[in-house]
Coordinates of C-alpha atoms and ligand atoms in Angstrom, one line a residue:
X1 CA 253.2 -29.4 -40.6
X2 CA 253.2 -26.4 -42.9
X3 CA 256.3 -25.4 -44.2
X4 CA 256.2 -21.8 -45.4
X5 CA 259.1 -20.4 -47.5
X6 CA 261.9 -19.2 -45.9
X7 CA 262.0 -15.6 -46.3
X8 CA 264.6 -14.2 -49.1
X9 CA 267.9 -13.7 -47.9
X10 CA 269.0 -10.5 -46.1
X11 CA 271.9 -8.6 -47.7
X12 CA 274.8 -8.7 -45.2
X13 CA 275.4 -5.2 -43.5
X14 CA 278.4 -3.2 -43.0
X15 CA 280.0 -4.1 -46.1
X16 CA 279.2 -1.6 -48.5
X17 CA 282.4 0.7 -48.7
X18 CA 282.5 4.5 -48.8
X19 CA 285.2 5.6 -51.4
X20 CA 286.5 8.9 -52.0
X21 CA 286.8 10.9 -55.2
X22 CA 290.5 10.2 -54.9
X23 CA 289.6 6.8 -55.6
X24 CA 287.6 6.6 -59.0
X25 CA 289.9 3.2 -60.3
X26 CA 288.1 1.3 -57.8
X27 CA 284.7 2.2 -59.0
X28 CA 286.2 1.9 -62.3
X29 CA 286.9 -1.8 -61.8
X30 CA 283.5 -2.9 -59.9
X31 CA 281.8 -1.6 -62.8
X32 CA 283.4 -3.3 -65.6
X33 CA 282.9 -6.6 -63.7
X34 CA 279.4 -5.7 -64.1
X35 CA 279.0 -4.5 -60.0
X36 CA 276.9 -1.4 -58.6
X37 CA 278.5 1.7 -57.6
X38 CA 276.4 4.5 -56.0
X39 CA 277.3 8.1 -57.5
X40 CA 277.4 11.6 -56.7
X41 CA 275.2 14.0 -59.0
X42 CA 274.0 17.7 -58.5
X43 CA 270.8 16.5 -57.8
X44 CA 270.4 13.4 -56.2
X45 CA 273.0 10.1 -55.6
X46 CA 271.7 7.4 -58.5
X47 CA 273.6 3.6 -58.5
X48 CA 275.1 3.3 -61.1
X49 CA 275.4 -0.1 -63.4
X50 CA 276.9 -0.8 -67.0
X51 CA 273.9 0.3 -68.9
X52 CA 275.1 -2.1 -71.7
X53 CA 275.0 -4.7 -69.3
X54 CA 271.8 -6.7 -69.1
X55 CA 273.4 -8.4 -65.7
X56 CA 274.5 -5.5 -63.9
X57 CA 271.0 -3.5 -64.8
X58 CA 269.1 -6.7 -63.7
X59 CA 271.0 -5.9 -60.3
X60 CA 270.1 -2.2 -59.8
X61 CA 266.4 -3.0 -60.5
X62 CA 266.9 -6.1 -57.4
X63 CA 269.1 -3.8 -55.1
X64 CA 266.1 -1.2 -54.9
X65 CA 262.9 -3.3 -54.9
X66 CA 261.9 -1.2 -58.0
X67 CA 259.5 -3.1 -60.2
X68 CA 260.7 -4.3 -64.0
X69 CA 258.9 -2.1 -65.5
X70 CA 259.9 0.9 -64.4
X71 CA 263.2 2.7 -66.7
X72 CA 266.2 3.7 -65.6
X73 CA 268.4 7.1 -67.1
X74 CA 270.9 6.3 -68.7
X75 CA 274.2 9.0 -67.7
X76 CA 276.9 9.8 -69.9
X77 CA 279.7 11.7 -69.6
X78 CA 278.7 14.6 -72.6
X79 CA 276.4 15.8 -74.8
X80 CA 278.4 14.0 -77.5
X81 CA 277.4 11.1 -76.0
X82 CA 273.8 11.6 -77.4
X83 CA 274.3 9.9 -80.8
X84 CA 275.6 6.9 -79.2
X85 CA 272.4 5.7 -77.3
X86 CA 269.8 7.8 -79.1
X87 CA 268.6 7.6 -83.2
X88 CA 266.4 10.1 -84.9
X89 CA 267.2 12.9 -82.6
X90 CA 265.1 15.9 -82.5
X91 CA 266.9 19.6 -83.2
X92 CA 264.8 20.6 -80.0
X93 CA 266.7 17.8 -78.0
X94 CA 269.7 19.1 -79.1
X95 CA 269.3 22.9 -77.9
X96 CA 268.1 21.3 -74.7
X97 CA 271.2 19.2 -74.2
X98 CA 273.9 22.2 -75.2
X99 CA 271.9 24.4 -73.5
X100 CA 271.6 22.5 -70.0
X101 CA 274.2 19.8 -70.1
X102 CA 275.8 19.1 -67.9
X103 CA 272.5 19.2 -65.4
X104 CA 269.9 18.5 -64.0
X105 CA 267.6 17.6 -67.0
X106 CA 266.5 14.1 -68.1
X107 CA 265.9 13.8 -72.0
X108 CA 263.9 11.1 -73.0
X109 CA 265.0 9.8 -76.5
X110 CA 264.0 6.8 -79.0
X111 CA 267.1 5.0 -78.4
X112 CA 269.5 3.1 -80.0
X113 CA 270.1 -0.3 -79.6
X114 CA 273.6 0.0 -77.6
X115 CA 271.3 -0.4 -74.3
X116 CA 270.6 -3.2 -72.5
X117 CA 266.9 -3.7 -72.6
X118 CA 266.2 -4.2 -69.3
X119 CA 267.2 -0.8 -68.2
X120 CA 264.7 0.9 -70.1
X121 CA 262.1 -1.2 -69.2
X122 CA 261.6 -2.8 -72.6
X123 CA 260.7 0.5 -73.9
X124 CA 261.5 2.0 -77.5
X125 CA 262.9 5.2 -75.5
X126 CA 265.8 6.1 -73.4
X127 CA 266.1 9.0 -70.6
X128 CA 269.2 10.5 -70.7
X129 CA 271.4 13.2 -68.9
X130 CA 274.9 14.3 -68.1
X131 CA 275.1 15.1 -64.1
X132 CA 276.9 17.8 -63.1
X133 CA 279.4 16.5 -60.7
X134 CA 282.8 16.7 -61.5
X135 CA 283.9 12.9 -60.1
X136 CA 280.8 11.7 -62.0
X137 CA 282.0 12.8 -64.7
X138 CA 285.4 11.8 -64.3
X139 CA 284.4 8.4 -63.6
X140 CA 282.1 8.4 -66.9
X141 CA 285.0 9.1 -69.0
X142 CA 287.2 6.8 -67.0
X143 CA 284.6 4.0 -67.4
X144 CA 284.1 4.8 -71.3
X145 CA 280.2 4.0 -70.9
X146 CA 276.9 4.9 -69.5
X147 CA 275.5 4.1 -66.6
X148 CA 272.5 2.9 -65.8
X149 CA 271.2 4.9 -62.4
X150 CA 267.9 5.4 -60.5
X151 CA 268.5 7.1 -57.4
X152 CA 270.0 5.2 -55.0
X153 CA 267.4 4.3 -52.4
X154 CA 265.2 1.6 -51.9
X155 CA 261.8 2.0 -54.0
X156 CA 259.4 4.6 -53.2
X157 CA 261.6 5.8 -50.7
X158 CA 263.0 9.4 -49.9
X159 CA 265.7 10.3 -52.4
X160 CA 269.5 10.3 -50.9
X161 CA 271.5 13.7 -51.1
X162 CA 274.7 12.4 -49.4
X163 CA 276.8 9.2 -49.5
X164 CA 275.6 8.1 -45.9
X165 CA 272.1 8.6 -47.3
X166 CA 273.1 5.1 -49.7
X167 CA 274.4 3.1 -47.1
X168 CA 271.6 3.6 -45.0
X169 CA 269.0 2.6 -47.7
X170 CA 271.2 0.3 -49.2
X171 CA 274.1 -1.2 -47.7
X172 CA 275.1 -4.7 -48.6
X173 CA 273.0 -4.4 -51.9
X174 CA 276.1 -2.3 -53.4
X175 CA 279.2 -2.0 -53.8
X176 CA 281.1 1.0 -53.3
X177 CA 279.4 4.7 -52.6
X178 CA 281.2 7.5 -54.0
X179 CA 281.1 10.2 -51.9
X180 CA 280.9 13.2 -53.3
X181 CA 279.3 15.3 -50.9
X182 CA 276.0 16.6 -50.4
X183 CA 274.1 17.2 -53.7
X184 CA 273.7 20.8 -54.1
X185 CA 270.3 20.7 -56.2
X186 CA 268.3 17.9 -53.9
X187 CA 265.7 17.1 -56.1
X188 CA 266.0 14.3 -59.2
X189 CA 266.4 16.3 -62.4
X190 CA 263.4 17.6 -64.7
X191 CA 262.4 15.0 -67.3
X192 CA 261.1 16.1 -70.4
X193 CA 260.0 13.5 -73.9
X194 CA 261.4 15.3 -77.1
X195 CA 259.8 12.7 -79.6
X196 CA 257.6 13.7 -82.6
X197 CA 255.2 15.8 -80.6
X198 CA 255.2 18.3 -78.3
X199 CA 257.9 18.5 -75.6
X200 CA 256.3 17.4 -72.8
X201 CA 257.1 17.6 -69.0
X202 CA 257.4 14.1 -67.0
X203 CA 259.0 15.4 -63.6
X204 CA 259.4 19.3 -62.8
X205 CA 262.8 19.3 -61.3
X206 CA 265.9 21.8 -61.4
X207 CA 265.5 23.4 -64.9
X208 CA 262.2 25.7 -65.1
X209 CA 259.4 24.5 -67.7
X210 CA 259.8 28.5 -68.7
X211 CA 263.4 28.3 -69.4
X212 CA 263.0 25.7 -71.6
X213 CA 260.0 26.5 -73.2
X214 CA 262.4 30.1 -73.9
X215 CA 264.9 28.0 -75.8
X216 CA 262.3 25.5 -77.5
X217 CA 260.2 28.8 -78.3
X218 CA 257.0 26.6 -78.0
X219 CA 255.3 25.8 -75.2
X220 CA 256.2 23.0 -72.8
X221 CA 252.8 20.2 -72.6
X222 CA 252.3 19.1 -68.8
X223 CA 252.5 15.1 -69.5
X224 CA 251.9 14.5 -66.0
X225 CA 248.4 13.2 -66.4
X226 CA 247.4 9.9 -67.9
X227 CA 249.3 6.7 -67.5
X228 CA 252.2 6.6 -65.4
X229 CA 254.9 6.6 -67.4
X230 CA 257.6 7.5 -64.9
X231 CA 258.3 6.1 -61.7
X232 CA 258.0 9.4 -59.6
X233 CA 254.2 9.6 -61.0
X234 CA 253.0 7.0 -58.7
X235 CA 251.0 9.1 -56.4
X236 CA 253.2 7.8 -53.4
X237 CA 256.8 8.2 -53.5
X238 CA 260.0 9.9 -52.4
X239 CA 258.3 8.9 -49.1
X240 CA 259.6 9.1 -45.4
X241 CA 258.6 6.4 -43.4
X242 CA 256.2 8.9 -40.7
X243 CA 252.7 10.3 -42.8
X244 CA 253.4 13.6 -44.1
X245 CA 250.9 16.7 -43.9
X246 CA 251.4 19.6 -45.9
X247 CA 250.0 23.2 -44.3
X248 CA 250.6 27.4 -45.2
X249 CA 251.3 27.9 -42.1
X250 CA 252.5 25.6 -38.6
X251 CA 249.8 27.6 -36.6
X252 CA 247.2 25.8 -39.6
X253 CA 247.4 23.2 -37.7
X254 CA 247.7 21.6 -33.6
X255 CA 250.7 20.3 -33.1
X256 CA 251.1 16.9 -31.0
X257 CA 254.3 15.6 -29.2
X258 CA 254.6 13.1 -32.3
X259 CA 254.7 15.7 -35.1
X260 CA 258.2 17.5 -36.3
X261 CA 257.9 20.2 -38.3
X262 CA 259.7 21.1 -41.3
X263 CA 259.3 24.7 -42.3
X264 CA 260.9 27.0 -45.0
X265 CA 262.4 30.1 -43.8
X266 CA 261.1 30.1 -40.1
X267 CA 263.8 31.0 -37.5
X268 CA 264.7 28.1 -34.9
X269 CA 262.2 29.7 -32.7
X270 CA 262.5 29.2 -29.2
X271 CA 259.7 27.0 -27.7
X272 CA 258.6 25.9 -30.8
X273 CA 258.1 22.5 -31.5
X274 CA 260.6 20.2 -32.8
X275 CA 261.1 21.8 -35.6
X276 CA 263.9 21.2 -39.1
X277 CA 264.4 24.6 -40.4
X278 CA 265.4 25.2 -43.9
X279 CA 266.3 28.0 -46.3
X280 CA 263.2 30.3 -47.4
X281 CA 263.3 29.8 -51.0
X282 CA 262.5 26.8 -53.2
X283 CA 266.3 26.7 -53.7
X284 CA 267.8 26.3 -50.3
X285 CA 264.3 24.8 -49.0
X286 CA 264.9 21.8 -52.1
X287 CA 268.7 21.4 -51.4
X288 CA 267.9 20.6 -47.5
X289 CA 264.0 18.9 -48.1
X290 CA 265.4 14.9 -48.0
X291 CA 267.5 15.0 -45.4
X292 CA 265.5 16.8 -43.6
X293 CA 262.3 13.7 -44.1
X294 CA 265.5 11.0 -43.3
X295 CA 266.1 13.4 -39.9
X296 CA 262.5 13.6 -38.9
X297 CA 262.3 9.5 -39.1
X298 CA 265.2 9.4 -37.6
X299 CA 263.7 11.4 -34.4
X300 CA 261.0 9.2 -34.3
X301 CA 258.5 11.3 -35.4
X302 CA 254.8 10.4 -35.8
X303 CA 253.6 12.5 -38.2
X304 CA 255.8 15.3 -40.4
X305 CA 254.4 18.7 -41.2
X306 CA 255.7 20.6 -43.8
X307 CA 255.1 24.4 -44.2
X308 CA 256.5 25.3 -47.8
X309 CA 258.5 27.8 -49.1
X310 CA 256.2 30.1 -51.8
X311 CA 259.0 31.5 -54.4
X312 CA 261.6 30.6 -56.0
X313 CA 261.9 28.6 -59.9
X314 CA 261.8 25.3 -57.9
X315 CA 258.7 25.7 -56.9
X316 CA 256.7 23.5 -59.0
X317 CA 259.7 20.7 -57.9
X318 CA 259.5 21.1 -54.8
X319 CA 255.7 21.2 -54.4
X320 CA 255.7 18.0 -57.0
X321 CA 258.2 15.9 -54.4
X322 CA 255.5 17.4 -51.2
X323 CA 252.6 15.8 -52.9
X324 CA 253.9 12.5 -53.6
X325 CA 255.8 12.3 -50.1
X326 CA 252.0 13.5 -48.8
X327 CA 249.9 11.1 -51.0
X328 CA 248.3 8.2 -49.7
X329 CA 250.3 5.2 -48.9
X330 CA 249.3 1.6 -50.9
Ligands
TXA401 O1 268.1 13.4 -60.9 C1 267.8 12.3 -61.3 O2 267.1 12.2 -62.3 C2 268.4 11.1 -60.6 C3 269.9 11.1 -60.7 C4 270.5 9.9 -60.1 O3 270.2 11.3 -62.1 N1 267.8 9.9 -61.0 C5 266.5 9.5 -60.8 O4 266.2 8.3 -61.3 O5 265.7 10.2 -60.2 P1 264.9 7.5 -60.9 O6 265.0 6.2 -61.6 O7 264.7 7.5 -59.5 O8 263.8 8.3 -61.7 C6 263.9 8.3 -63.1 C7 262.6 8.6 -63.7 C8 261.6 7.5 -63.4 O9 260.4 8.1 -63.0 C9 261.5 6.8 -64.8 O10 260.2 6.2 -65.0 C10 261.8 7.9 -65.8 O11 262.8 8.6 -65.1 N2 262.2 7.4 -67.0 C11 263.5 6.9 -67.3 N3 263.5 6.5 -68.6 C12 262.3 6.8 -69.1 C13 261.8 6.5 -70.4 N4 262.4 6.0 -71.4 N5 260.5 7.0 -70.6 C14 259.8 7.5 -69.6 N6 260.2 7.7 -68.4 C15 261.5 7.4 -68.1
MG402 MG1 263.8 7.5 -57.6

């Protein structure tokens, strides 16, 4: 008789807790003994580790399926911070991080030794930001660390925007979600290297390649070709679970019983298919986009078919986030 392994254990559900920003000594605790606590940000909710902690890192990288390999940003609590985990720090850096600190902008660094090797990958670099979320920050200060956060689904999966978002991805493989509400960006933050070279661009996000190329006063190089240095690279990711098609318009394309549209700006039109409307500009289309893809899955739908917004400085992000969650699946 063949005796194949058992398959890994399933994380218990229902027994990740939901805590509220009233409640930050909690978090505090779990994450000095080295536990995972999923946090609010502006842009997306990351889970959050000791990013000192070879342990605790080791536990964000098994609680999302995400591969070794693949770095984590490191959050701190304020510009300040940046001598801590960084070394030879670049003047451009600086402007970046007094300019958009708190933010939604990912700096990657050479770092320091102060962080645990396993959260960036084994690299000789660090990506690092302050979120703009006040109970985030708050916590950071409270904690007197960094942590260690991807966003807080499971790998390759559809960002989460709201604490709920976590739990369904996630629940058993952390601790405590902080709930902070919804996250009023949507989209992860804009990662740009500041090394020797160039400043080049990893992930658009919320700040514009233009504005910082206006502060840098040099232009920004597009590093999104080449090797796949960051995780949201891989052609497929930030993925619903239903194929998603990408048109200019929802009369582009026949509509089956299956599909549910998700168009910028269109009015809840009467008759229409089943259809997630969201706000006509990049903005308010960005801020709405994930849970929109978790609703549509959630409907059962078959295929999703997005009509795009076409202004707005998120643009490029949002347009970024549509081809990966459109690319093909491995
Ligand atoms: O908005 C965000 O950035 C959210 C919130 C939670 O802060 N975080 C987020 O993390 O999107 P994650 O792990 O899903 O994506 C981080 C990206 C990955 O693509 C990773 O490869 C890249 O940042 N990254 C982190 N450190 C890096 C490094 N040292 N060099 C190159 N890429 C790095
Ligand atoms: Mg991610």
């Amino acid at each position: 008789m063949s005796s194949a392994a058992p398959p890994p254990a399933e994380p218990e559900a229902g027994v990740t807790e939901i805590i509220t920003v009233d409640q930050l000594d909690r978090a505090v605790e779990v994450l000095a003994d080295g536990g995972l606590v999923a946090f609010p940000t502006e842009t997306v909710y990351g889970l959050g580790a000791d990013a000192e902690s070879s342990a605790a890192v080791s536990a964000v990288f098994e609680a999302k399926g995400r591969p070794a390999g693949h770095p984590l940003i490191v959050h701190v609590a304020s510009a300040r911070q940046i001598d801590r985990w960084a070394v030879d720090i670049d003047d451009r850096a600086r402007l970046l991080a007094a300019e958009f600190w708190p933010g939604p902008l990912t700096i990657i660094l050479r770092r320091s030794d102060v962080v645990a090797p396993e959260a960036v990958g084994g690299r000789d670099t660090i990506g690092l930001r302050v979120p703009d979320h006040p109970a985030t920050l708050e916590l950071l200060n409270r904690f007197d660390g960094g942590l260690a956060g991807p966003s807080a689904n499971r790998f390759g999966h559809v960002s989460p925007t709201a604490a709920q978002h976590v739990v369904d991805d996630l629940d058993g493989r952390v601790d405590l979600v902080l709930d902070g509400g919804p996250a009023r960006v949507g989209l992860e933050s804009t990662i740009v290297e500041v090394l020797d070279g160039p400043v080049t661009l990893l992930r658009p996000g919320g700040v514009s390649v233009e504005a910082i190329q206006a502060l840098v006063g040099e232009p920004v190089v597009d590093g999104r070709d080449g090797q796949s240095r960051a995780a949201g690279m891989l052609a497929s990711h930030y993925a619903p679970s239903a194929p998603v098609m990408v048109v200019a318009g929802h009369s582009e394309v026949e509509l089956t019983d299956g599909d549910v549209v998700i168009a910028s700006g269109l009015p809840e039109a009467e008759g229409l298919h089943r259809t997630i409307s969201l706000g006509g500009d990049a903005a308010s289309f960005a801020q709405g986009l994930y849970a929109a893809l978790r609703q549509a899955d959630a409907m059962g739908a078959t295929r999703i078919v997005i009509v795009p917004p076409s202004t707005g400085p998120l643009l490029p992000a949002v347009l970024d986030r549509l081809l990966k969650a459109s690319a093909p699946r491995p």
